[in-house]
Coordinates of C-alpha atoms in Angstrom, one line a residue:
Chain A
M1 CA 122.7 118.6 154.9
F2 CA 123.1 121.2 157.6
Y3 CA 126.5 122.3 156.4
D4 CA 125.9 121.8 152.7
E5 CA 123.4 124.6 152.7
D6 CA 125.9 126.9 154.4
F7 CA 128.6 126.2 152.0
Y8 CA 126.2 126.6 149.1
F9 CA 125.2 129.9 150.5
R10 CA 128.8 130.9 150.8
G11 CA 129.4 130.0 147.2
E12 CA 126.5 132.2 146.2
V13 CA 128.0 135.0 148.3
M14 CA 131.3 134.7 146.5
K15 CA 129.6 134.8 143.1
K16 CA 127.4 137.8 144.1
R17 CA 130.3 140.0 145.1
S18 CA 130.5 142.6 142.5
S19 CA 133.9 144.1 141.8
S20 CA 134.5 147.7 142.3
D21 CA 137.9 148.1 140.8
T22 CA 140.4 149.8 142.9
G23 CA 143.2 148.5 140.7
G24 CA 143.1 146.2 137.7
E25 CA 146.2 144.4 136.5
K26 CA 147.0 142.0 133.8
D27 CA 149.4 139.1 134.0
G28 CA 151.4 137.6 131.1
A29 CA 148.6 135.4 129.9
G30 CA 146.2 138.3 129.5
T31 CA 143.9 137.4 132.3
K32 CA 142.6 140.3 134.4
Y33 CA 143.1 140.4 138.1
S34 CA 141.4 143.0 140.1
V35 CA 142.4 143.8 143.6
Q36 CA 139.9 145.2 146.0
S37 CA 139.8 146.0 149.6
L38 CA 137.6 143.7 151.7
Q39 CA 135.6 146.4 153.2
N40 CA 133.3 146.7 150.1
N41 CA 130.2 144.6 149.9
L42 CA 130.3 142.8 153.1
E43 CA 126.6 142.8 153.5
N44 CA 126.3 139.3 152.3
L45 CA 128.8 138.3 154.9
V46 CA 126.6 139.9 157.5
Q47 CA 123.6 137.9 156.3
L48 CA 125.7 134.7 156.6
Q49 CA 126.7 135.6 160.1
H50 CA 123.1 136.1 161.0
E51 CA 122.3 132.6 159.7
H52 CA 125.1 131.1 161.7
R53 CA 123.9 132.8 164.8
Q54 CA 120.5 131.4 164.4
R55 CA 121.8 127.9 163.9
L56 CA 124.0 128.3 166.9
E57 CA 120.9 129.2 169.0
L58 CA 119.1 126.1 167.8
V59 CA 122.0 123.9 168.7
E60 CA 122.4 125.5 172.1
K61 CA 118.8 124.8 172.8
E62 CA 119.2 121.2 171.8
Y63 CA 122.3 121.0 174.0
N64 CA 120.5 122.3 177.0
Q65 CA 117.6 120.0 176.5
L66 CA 120.0 117.0 176.3
R67 CA 121.7 118.1 179.5
K68 CA 118.4 118.2 181.2
F69 CA 117.5 114.7 180.0
K70 CA 120.8 113.4 181.2
D71 CA 120.3 114.9 184.7
D72 CA 116.8 113.4 184.8
Y73 CA 118.1 110.0 183.9
L74 CA 120.8 110.2 186.6
H75 CA 118.2 111.0 189.2
L76 CA 116.1 108.1 188.0
Q77 CA 119.0 105.8 188.4
K78 CA 119.4 106.8 192.0
R79 CA 115.8 106.3 192.7
L80 CA 115.7 102.9 191.1
R81 CA 118.5 101.8 193.4
T82 CA 116.5 102.6 196.5
L83 CA 113.1 101.6 195.3
P84 CA 113.3 97.8 195.9
D85 CA 114.6 98.4 199.4
K86 CA 111.1 98.1 200.8
T87 CA 108.1 96.2 199.6
S88 CA 106.0 99.3 200.0
H89 CA 107.0 102.9 200.4
E90 CA 104.9 105.5 202.2
V91 CA 104.7 108.6 200.0
M92 CA 102.7 111.7 199.3
V93 CA 100.9 111.0 196.1
P94 CA 100.3 114.0 193.8
I95 CA 96.7 114.5 192.7
G96 CA 96.6 117.1 190.0
P97 CA 99.1 119.9 189.9
L98 CA 98.3 121.4 193.3
A99 CA 97.4 118.7 195.8
F100 CA 99.1 115.7 197.4
M101 CA 97.7 113.0 199.6
P102 CA 99.4 110.3 201.6
G103 CA 99.6 106.9 200.1
R104 CA 101.7 103.8 199.5
L105 CA 103.9 102.9 196.6
I106 CA 103.6 99.1 196.1
H107 CA 105.0 96.5 193.7
T108 CA 108.3 98.3 194.1
N109 CA 110.2 95.9 191.9
E110 CA 107.9 95.9 189.0
I111 CA 108.6 98.7 186.6
L112 CA 107.0 99.3 183.2
V113 CA 109.6 100.8 180.9
L114 CA 108.6 102.7 177.8
L115 CA 110.9 101.4 175.1
G116 CA 109.6 103.8 172.4
D117 CA 106.8 103.9 169.9
N118 CA 104.1 102.7 172.4
W119 CA 106.0 99.6 173.4
F120 CA 106.3 98.8 177.1
A121 CA 108.3 96.1 178.9
E122 CA 107.9 95.0 182.4
R123 CA 111.3 94.9 184.1
S124 CA 112.7 94.7 187.6
A125 CA 114.4 97.7 189.1
K126 CA 117.9 96.5 188.3
E127 CA 117.0 95.7 184.7
A128 CA 115.4 99.1 184.4
A129 CA 118.6 100.7 185.8
E130 CA 120.5 98.9 182.9
I131 CA 118.2 100.5 180.4
V132 CA 118.7 103.9 181.9
K133 CA 122.4 103.4 181.8
R134 CA 122.2 102.8 178.0
R135 CA 120.1 105.8 177.6
V136 CA 122.5 108.0 179.5
K137 CA 125.2 106.7 177.1
D138 CA 123.2 107.7 174.1
C139 CA 122.5 111.1 175.7
N140 CA 126.3 111.6 176.2
E141 CA 127.0 110.9 172.5
K142 CA 124.3 113.4 171.4
I143 CA 125.6 116.0 173.8
E144 CA 129.1 115.5 172.3
T145 CA 127.9 116.1 168.7
A146 CA 125.9 119.1 169.8
E147 CA 129.0 120.5 171.5
N148 CA 131.0 120.0 168.4
Q149 CA 128.5 121.8 166.3
M150 CA 128.3 124.6 168.7
N151 CA 132.0 125.0 168.6
L152 CA 132.1 125.0 164.9
H153 CA 129.5 127.8 164.7
K154 CA 131.2 129.8 167.4
N155 CA 134.6 129.6 165.8
W156 CA 133.3 130.6 162.4
L157 CA 131.6 133.6 163.9
E158 CA 134.7 134.6 165.8
E159 CA 136.8 134.4 162.6
T160 CA 134.4 136.4 160.5
S161 CA 133.8 139.0 163.1
G162 CA 137.6 139.6 163.1
L163 CA 137.2 140.5 159.4
F164 CA 135.2 143.6 160.1
E165 CA 137.9 145.1 162.3
E166 CA 140.8 144.6 159.9
D167 CA 142.0 147.7 158.1
K168 CA 142.8 148.2 154.5
D169 CA 145.7 145.7 154.5
Q170 CA 143.5 142.8 153.6
V171 CA 142.6 142.7 150.0
E172 CA 140.6 140.4 147.8
I173 CA 142.0 139.3 144.4
I174 CA 139.6 138.2 141.7
E175 CA 140.8 136.7 138.5
E176 CA 138.5 137.1 135.6
L177 CA 138.6 134.2 133.2
T178 CA 136.7 133.3 130.1
E179 CA 135.9 129.8 128.9
E180 CA 138.5 129.9 126.2
E181 CA 141.2 131.0 128.5
F182 CA 140.2 128.2 130.9
E183 CA 140.5 125.6 128.2
R184 CA 143.8 126.9 127.0
S185 CA 145.2 126.8 130.5
K186 CA 144.0 123.2 130.9
E187 CA 145.8 122.2 127.7
E188 CA 149.0 123.9 128.8
H189 CA 148.8 122.1 132.1
R190 CA 148.4 118.8 130.3
K191 CA 151.4 119.4 128.0
K192 CA 153.5 120.3 131.0
L193 CA 152.5 117.1 132.7
A194 CA 153.4 115.1 129.6
E195 CA 156.9 116.7 129.5
D196 CA 157.3 116.1 133.2
Y197 CA 156.3 112.5 132.9
E198 CA 158.8 111.9 130.0
K199 CA 161.5 113.4 132.1
R200 CA 160.7 111.3 135.0
K201 CA 160.5 108.2 132.9
S202 CA 163.9 108.7 131.3
S203 CA 165.5 109.5 134.6
D204 CA 163.9 106.4 136.1
Q205 CA 165.1 104.2 133.3
E206 CA 168.6 105.4 133.8
S207 CA 168.5 104.8 137.5
R208 CA 166.9 101.4 136.8
T209 CA 169.8 100.0 134.7
E210 CA 172.2 100.9 137.5
E211 CA 170.4 99.2 140.3
E212 CA 170.1 95.5 140.9
T213 CA 166.5 95.3 141.8
P214 CA 163.8 93.0 140.4
E215 CA 162.6 96.0 138.6
A216 CA 165.9 96.2 136.8
G217 CA 165.5 92.6 135.8
A218 CA 162.1 93.4 134.4
S219 CA 163.5 96.2 132.2
T220 CA 166.2 94.1 130.7
S221 CA 163.9 91.2 130.1
Q222 CA 161.6 93.8 128.6
E223 CA 164.2 94.9 126.1
N224 CA 165.0 91.3 125.1
F225 CA 161.4 90.6 124.8
I226 CA 160.8 93.5 122.5
E227 CA 163.5 92.2 120.2
K228 CA 161.8 88.9 120.1
L229 CA 158.6 90.3 118.9
D230 CA 158.0 90.7 115.2
E231 CA 156.7 93.8 113.5
D232 CA 153.0 93.7 114.1
D233 CA 153.3 92.7 117.7
K234 CA 155.8 95.5 118.2
K235 CA 153.4 98.1 116.9
A236 CA 150.6 96.8 119.0
Y237 CA 152.9 96.8 122.1
E238 CA 154.0 100.3 121.5
N239 CA 150.4 101.4 121.1
L240 CA 149.6 99.7 124.4
M241 CA 152.5 101.5 126.1
K242 CA 151.3 104.8 124.7
R243 CA 147.8 104.2 125.9
L244 CA 149.2 103.3 129.3
D245 CA 151.3 106.5 129.4
Q246 CA 148.2 108.5 128.5
L247 CA 146.2 107.0 131.2
E248 CA 148.9 107.5 133.8
M249 CA 149.1 111.1 132.8
E250 CA 145.4 111.5 133.2
E251 CA 145.8 110.1 136.6
D252 CA 148.6 112.5 137.4
D253 CA 146.4 115.3 136.3
E254 CA 143.7 114.2 138.7
S255 CA 145.8 113.5 141.6
G256 CA 148.5 116.1 141.3
G257 CA 151.4 113.9 140.2
S258 CA 152.5 112.9 143.7
Q259 CA 152.5 109.2 143.3
D260 CA 155.9 108.4 141.8
A261 CA 156.4 105.0 143.5
D262 CA 152.9 103.8 142.7
D263 CA 153.1 104.8 139.1
Y264 CA 156.4 103.1 138.8
D265 CA 155.2 99.8 140.2
R266 CA 152.1 99.9 138.0
Y267 CA 154.2 100.7 135.0
I268 CA 156.3 97.6 135.6
R269 CA 153.3 95.4 136.2
H270 CA 151.7 96.7 133.1
S271 CA 154.7 95.8 131.0
E272 CA 154.7 92.3 132.6
T273 CA 151.1 91.7 131.8
A274 CA 151.8 92.9 128.3
E275 CA 154.5 90.2 128.1
E276 CA 152.0 87.6 129.3
I277 CA 149.5 88.5 126.6
Y278 CA 152.0 87.9 123.9
S279 CA 153.5 84.8 125.3
A280 CA 150.1 83.2 125.8
D281 CA 149.6 83.9 122.1
D282 CA 152.8 82.1 121.3
G283 CA 151.8 79.2 123.4
A284 CA 155.0 79.5 125.5
E285 CA 154.8 78.2 129.0
H286 CA 155.2 80.4 132.0
A287 CA 156.9 79.4 135.2
T288 CA 154.9 81.8 137.3
G289 CA 151.6 80.0 137.6
T290 CA 149.4 81.7 140.1
E291 CA 151.2 85.0 139.6
D292 CA 149.8 84.9 136.0
T293 CA 146.3 85.0 137.1
E294 CA 146.9 87.6 139.8
L295 CA 148.7 90.0 137.5
S296 CA 146.3 89.6 134.7
A297 CA 143.5 90.2 137.1
S298 CA 145.1 93.3 138.5
G299 CA 146.4 94.6 135.2
T300 CA 144.3 97.1 133.5
P301 CA 141.1 95.7 132.1
V302 CA 141.6 98.4 129.5
L303 CA 144.4 96.3 128.0
Y304 CA 142.1 93.4 127.4
K305 CA 139.3 95.5 126.0
R306 CA 141.6 97.2 123.6
N307 CA 143.0 94.0 122.1
K308 CA 139.7 92.1 122.2
R309 CA 141.4 89.0 123.2
R310 CA 140.0 85.7 122.1
V311 CA 140.0 82.9 124.5
S312 CA 140.0 79.4 123.0
W313 CA 140.2 76.2 124.9
A314 CA 142.2 74.3 122.3
D315 CA 145.3 76.6 122.1
D316 CA 145.8 77.1 125.7
T317 CA 148.1 74.4 127.0
R318 CA 148.9 76.0 130.3
P319 CA 148.0 73.8 133.3
L320 CA 145.2 75.1 135.3
F321 CA 146.1 75.4 138.9
T322 CA 143.6 73.1 140.5
I323 CA 141.3 74.2 143.1
I324 CA 141.5 70.8 144.8
P325 CA 145.1 69.6 145.4
D326 CA 145.8 66.2 144.2
D327 CA 147.7 65.1 147.3
N328 CA 145.9 63.3 150.1
S329 CA 146.8 65.6 152.9
E330 CA 144.7 65.6 155.9
S331 CA 144.3 69.4 156.1
T332 CA 142.2 69.8 153.0
Y333 CA 138.6 68.9 153.1
R334 CA 137.8 66.8 150.1
I335 CA 134.5 65.8 148.8
K336 CA 134.4 62.7 146.9
Y337 CA 132.0 62.6 144.0
T338 CA 130.9 59.6 142.1
T339 CA 128.7 59.7 139.1
K340 CA 126.3 57.1 140.2
Q341 CA 124.8 59.4 142.8
L342 CA 123.4 61.8 140.3
S343 CA 119.7 62.1 140.2
L344 CA 119.3 65.6 138.8
P345 CA 116.2 66.2 136.7
L346 CA 117.8 69.0 134.7
I347 CA 116.6 67.6 131.4
E348 CA 113.1 66.2 131.1
W349 CA 112.8 62.6 131.9
D350 CA 112.0 60.6 128.8
P351 CA 110.8 57.2 129.8
A352 CA 111.2 55.8 126.4
S353 CA 114.9 56.5 126.2
A354 CA 115.4 55.4 129.8
R355 CA 113.9 52.0 129.0
D356 CA 115.7 51.5 125.8
T357 CA 119.3 52.2 126.6
P358 CA 120.0 52.3 130.3
E359 CA 123.2 50.3 130.2
E360 CA 124.8 51.8 127.2
N361 CA 124.3 55.3 128.5
I362 CA 126.0 54.6 131.8
D363 CA 129.0 53.0 130.1
Q364 CA 129.2 55.8 127.6
T365 CA 129.3 58.5 130.2
D366 CA 131.9 56.8 132.3
S367 CA 134.3 56.8 129.4
S368 CA 133.2 60.1 128.0
S369 CA 133.8 62.0 131.2
A370 CA 137.4 61.8 130.3
V371 CA 136.9 63.3 126.9
I372 CA 134.9 66.4 127.6
Q373 CA 136.4 69.3 125.7
S374 CA 133.9 72.1 126.3
P375 CA 131.2 73.0 128.7
S376 CA 128.4 72.3 126.3
E377 CA 129.5 68.7 126.1
L378 CA 128.8 68.4 129.8
Y379 CA 125.1 68.7 129.2
K380 CA 125.2 66.2 126.3
T381 CA 126.9 63.5 128.3
F382 CA 125.6 64.0 131.8
G383 CA 122.2 65.0 130.5
E384 CA 121.8 61.6 128.9
R385 CA 123.0 60.0 132.0
R386 CA 120.4 61.7 134.0
R387 CA 117.7 60.4 131.7
S388 CA 119.0 57.0 132.2
S389 CA 119.2 57.2 136.0
L390 CA 115.7 58.4 136.6
P391 CA 113.3 55.6 137.4
D392 CA 112.9 57.5 140.6
P393 CA 111.4 60.8 141.4
P394 CA 110.0 63.0 138.8
P395 CA 110.6 66.8 139.2
R396 CA 109.2 67.9 142.5
G397 CA 107.5 71.0 143.5
I398 CA 109.2 73.4 145.9
L399 CA 106.6 73.2 148.6
K400 CA 105.9 70.1 150.5
K401 CA 102.2 69.5 151.4
T402 CA 101.6 69.2 155.1
H403 CA 98.6 67.7 156.8
S404 CA 98.7 69.5 160.2
S405 CA 96.0 71.8 161.5
T406 CA 96.0 75.5 160.8
A407 CA 97.1 76.4 164.3
E408 CA 100.5 74.8 163.8
A409 CA 100.4 75.1 160.0
S410 CA 102.6 78.1 159.9
S411 CA 105.4 76.5 162.0
S412 CA 105.2 73.2 160.3
L413 CA 105.1 74.9 156.9
C414 CA 108.2 76.8 157.8
S415 CA 110.0 73.7 158.9
S416 CA 108.9 71.8 155.8
L417 CA 110.0 74.6 153.6
I418 CA 113.5 74.6 155.0
P419 CA 114.4 71.0 154.2
T420 CA 113.1 71.2 150.6
R421 CA 115.1 74.4 150.0
M422 CA 118.2 72.8 151.4
M423 CA 117.8 69.8 149.3
K424 CA 117.4 72.0 146.2
A425 CA 120.6 73.8 147.2
D426 CA 122.2 70.4 147.5
R427 CA 121.4 69.6 143.9
V428 CA 122.9 72.9 142.8
F429 CA 125.9 72.1 144.8
Q430 CA 126.2 68.8 143.1
T431 CA 126.0 70.3 139.6
R432 CA 128.7 72.8 140.5
W433 CA 131.1 70.2 141.7
L434 CA 130.3 68.2 138.6
M435 CA 131.3 71.0 136.4
M436 CA 134.5 71.8 138.3
L437 CA 135.6 68.2 138.2
A438 CA 134.8 68.0 134.6
L439 CA 137.0 71.0 134.0
L440 CA 139.8 69.2 136.0
Y441 CA 140.0 66.5 133.4
L442 CA 140.8 69.0 130.7
Chain B
M1 CA 102.1 150.3 121.5
G2 CA 98.8 148.4 121.1
P3 CA 100.0 145.0 120.0
G4 CA 103.1 145.3 122.2
G5 CA 100.8 145.9 125.2
A6 CA 98.7 142.9 124.5
E7 CA 101.9 140.8 124.2
V8 CA 103.2 142.1 127.5
A9 CA 99.9 141.3 129.2
Q10 CA 100.0 137.8 127.9
M11 CA 103.6 137.3 129.0
Q12 CA 102.7 138.6 132.4
K13 CA 99.9 136.2 132.8
K14 CA 102.1 133.3 131.8
F15 CA 104.8 134.5 134.1
E16 CA 102.4 134.6 137.0
G17 CA 101.1 131.2 136.2
E18 CA 104.6 129.8 136.3
L19 CA 105.3 131.6 139.6
V20 CA 102.2 130.1 141.1
A21 CA 103.3 126.6 139.9
L22 CA 106.7 127.1 141.3
K23 CA 105.3 128.1 144.7
K24 CA 103.2 125.1 144.8
I25 CA 106.1 122.8 144.0
Q26 CA 108.1 124.4 146.7
K27 CA 105.3 123.9 149.2
D28 CA 105.1 120.3 148.3
L29 CA 108.9 120.0 148.6
T30 CA 108.9 121.4 152.2
K31 CA 106.0 119.2 153.1
T32 CA 107.8 116.2 151.9
T33 CA 111.0 117.2 153.7
T34 CA 109.2 117.6 157.0
L35 CA 107.5 114.2 156.5
R36 CA 110.8 112.6 155.8
S37 CA 112.5 114.1 158.8
Q38 CA 109.6 112.9 160.9
L39 CA 110.0 109.4 159.5
D40 CA 113.7 109.6 160.2
G41 CA 112.9 110.2 163.9
Q42 CA 110.5 107.3 163.9
L43 CA 113.0 105.1 162.3
N44 CA 115.6 105.9 165.0
E45 CA 113.1 105.4 167.8
N46 CA 112.1 102.0 166.4
K47 CA 115.7 101.0 166.1
V48 CA 116.2 101.7 169.8
V49 CA 113.1 99.7 170.6
K50 CA 114.4 96.8 168.5
E51 CA 117.7 96.8 170.3
E52 CA 116.0 96.8 173.7
L53 CA 113.6 94.1 172.7
D54 CA 116.6 92.0 171.5
L55 CA 118.2 92.4 174.9
L56 CA 115.1 91.1 176.8
D57 CA 115.2 87.5 177.8
M58 CA 112.5 84.9 176.8
N59 CA 110.3 85.3 179.9
A60 CA 110.1 89.1 179.7
V61 CA 106.6 90.6 179.5
V62 CA 105.9 93.1 176.8
Y63 CA 102.9 95.4 176.4
K64 CA 101.7 97.6 173.7
L65 CA 99.8 100.8 174.2
I66 CA 96.8 100.7 172.0
G67 CA 94.7 103.7 172.7
P68 CA 94.1 103.9 176.5
A69 CA 94.9 100.2 177.1
L70 CA 98.1 98.4 177.7
I71 CA 97.7 95.0 175.9
R72 CA 100.1 92.2 176.5
Q73 CA 102.1 91.0 173.5
D74 CA 104.2 88.0 172.8
L75 CA 107.9 88.8 172.8
E76 CA 108.7 87.2 169.4
E77 CA 105.6 88.8 167.9
A78 CA 106.7 92.1 169.2
R79 CA 110.2 91.7 167.7
Q80 CA 108.7 90.8 164.4
N81 CA 106.3 93.7 164.4
V82 CA 109.0 96.2 165.2
G83 CA 111.2 94.7 162.5
K84 CA 108.4 95.0 160.0
R85 CA 107.7 98.5 161.0
I86 CA 111.4 99.5 160.5
D87 CA 111.3 98.0 157.0
Y88 CA 108.1 99.9 156.2
I89 CA 109.5 103.2 157.5
Q90 CA 112.6 102.7 155.4
Q91 CA 110.5 102.1 152.3
E92 CA 108.5 105.2 153.0
I93 CA 111.7 107.2 153.4
K94 CA 112.9 106.0 150.0
R95 CA 109.6 106.9 148.4
H96 CA 109.7 110.3 149.9
E97 CA 113.3 110.8 148.8
N98 CA 112.4 109.9 145.2
G99 CA 109.4 112.3 145.4
M100 CA 111.7 115.0 146.6
E101 CA 114.1 114.4 143.7
D102 CA 111.3 114.7 141.2
L103 CA 110.0 117.8 142.8
E104 CA 113.4 119.4 142.8
K105 CA 113.9 118.7 139.2
K106 CA 110.5 120.2 138.4
A107 CA 111.3 123.2 140.5
D108 CA 114.5 123.7 138.6
E109 CA 112.7 123.4 135.3
K110 CA 110.1 126.0 136.4
R111 CA 112.8 128.4 137.5
D112 CA 114.4 128.1 134.1
C113 CA 111.1 128.8 132.4
I114 CA 110.5 131.8 134.6
S115 CA 113.9 133.3 133.9
K116 CA 113.4 132.8 130.2
L117 CA 110.1 134.5 130.4
Q118 CA 111.6 137.3 132.3
Q119 CA 114.2 137.8 129.6
Q120 CA 111.6 137.8 126.9
M121 CA 109.5 140.3 128.8
Q122 CA 112.5 142.5 129.2
Q123 CA 113.2 142.3 125.5
I124 CA 109.6 143.2 124.7
M125 CA 109.8 146.2 127.1
I126 CA 113.0 147.4 125.4
K127 CA 111.4 147.0 122.0
A128 CA 108.3 148.8 123.1
Q129 CA 110.3 151.6 124.6
G130 CA 112.5 151.7 121.5
S131 CA 109.5 151.9 119.2
Q132 CA 108.0 154.8 121.2

């Protein structure tokens, strides 16, 4: 905040400088440059310098105060070391600002430390010394920042004071530009970037076919792949590529076009994700299992949005890489789940249905768990099972009622709340595992 | 010059009204800023207190200065109180910041109004002079 104001001020200064032409020139594009000597209109700079000096004074004051604090704390540390040497010290006690009287300092190891905000702590001399050490550390940090600020101000003032002494060799160049000219120059810049990008691409492609890198493999497979596609897919693919190029050029525009390697890698990865979209459509299998998900996750979300992909469970025959490995290795923690333990009251308990068909429902679900095709079927099958398996508890409230007295009510209430919450989390945990395992059977 | 003069007077009154409103908004803004910086200081102080309290062991004795009296407090209670105070101060800071944003927006709007009024007044002056 401190420096934002300064820079804002400076921006204003730049805007306010009125041009007194000592020589106007035009360049090829028709924009006007005016060259002036710096000596004109430096009053604003003087004002800015004044501001800087004021700030510098403030910071110096703060710095001196902090130095004083640090010295005080160091003295205090010394005194705290010697204080518990005796059980009572003979001292001259100040009464008011002008008088002392002899007295004793007792309870030499009991020190009330002000922690801040009217909080005190009773500490021994050693513990108080620790606190003082920490405060000295804080002080040092603040002193450092104050020093840095002071240096910044001082340097700025030095630099700008130098400006006043320079003679007519230093000039200021102001380019006057209208809105239209600005837009035009932006367009030209974009066009040049596009040409540059095309040139880079073609040169990269040439170098690609010569090298034996995995990227080269990707390009040849890319060409084969393009031939495999039929007309519509080809068009869509080219549109995709054009959009990608456009996006990359926009990025170049923003970043100044200095990321050749990154662009290149991204370009390759984008083409690979494009491949995957189309092969998924064809239903072909991919050898690279987990790489699929990674690439499609890292590939541009723009791709997916543009094509409005449709995901359907029936067509996709790719094996899902399971979260739980099927082997029985010792290293993995496996949680065994059996359907009989379910007692989730997700669907309202219907005593009628429970009484009527307890047996059938259980059998049905054991077999149906292998036939679940979509998430909604989960509810149908397991919901019914729940109805059947609920002779026990009806849905419970969150809070358990306690019978203890009010003095301990709070603590017991807290302790009773915690188990119910954990049990509730348990149920949620169970449903999640349920759904994951159901998906596994797909 | 008659009707022109009345218009000018009207515009001037409006102009002054807007100026007064802008000054008021700026005063509120500075007040809120100082309050917020004060709260910031309090927040830092309370953070330091919290750290120190956390470093105290279970048997440590804590007092609170309430008026002229040092009253003993329970350590856990003291920790909770300081935590709650920190939260409260943070909320207050947020509230003040939102207030500042609103005030700044209002101030900008007022400034725009004022500049428009100024332009209008200048035009009227020019017209009045032209018709003379």
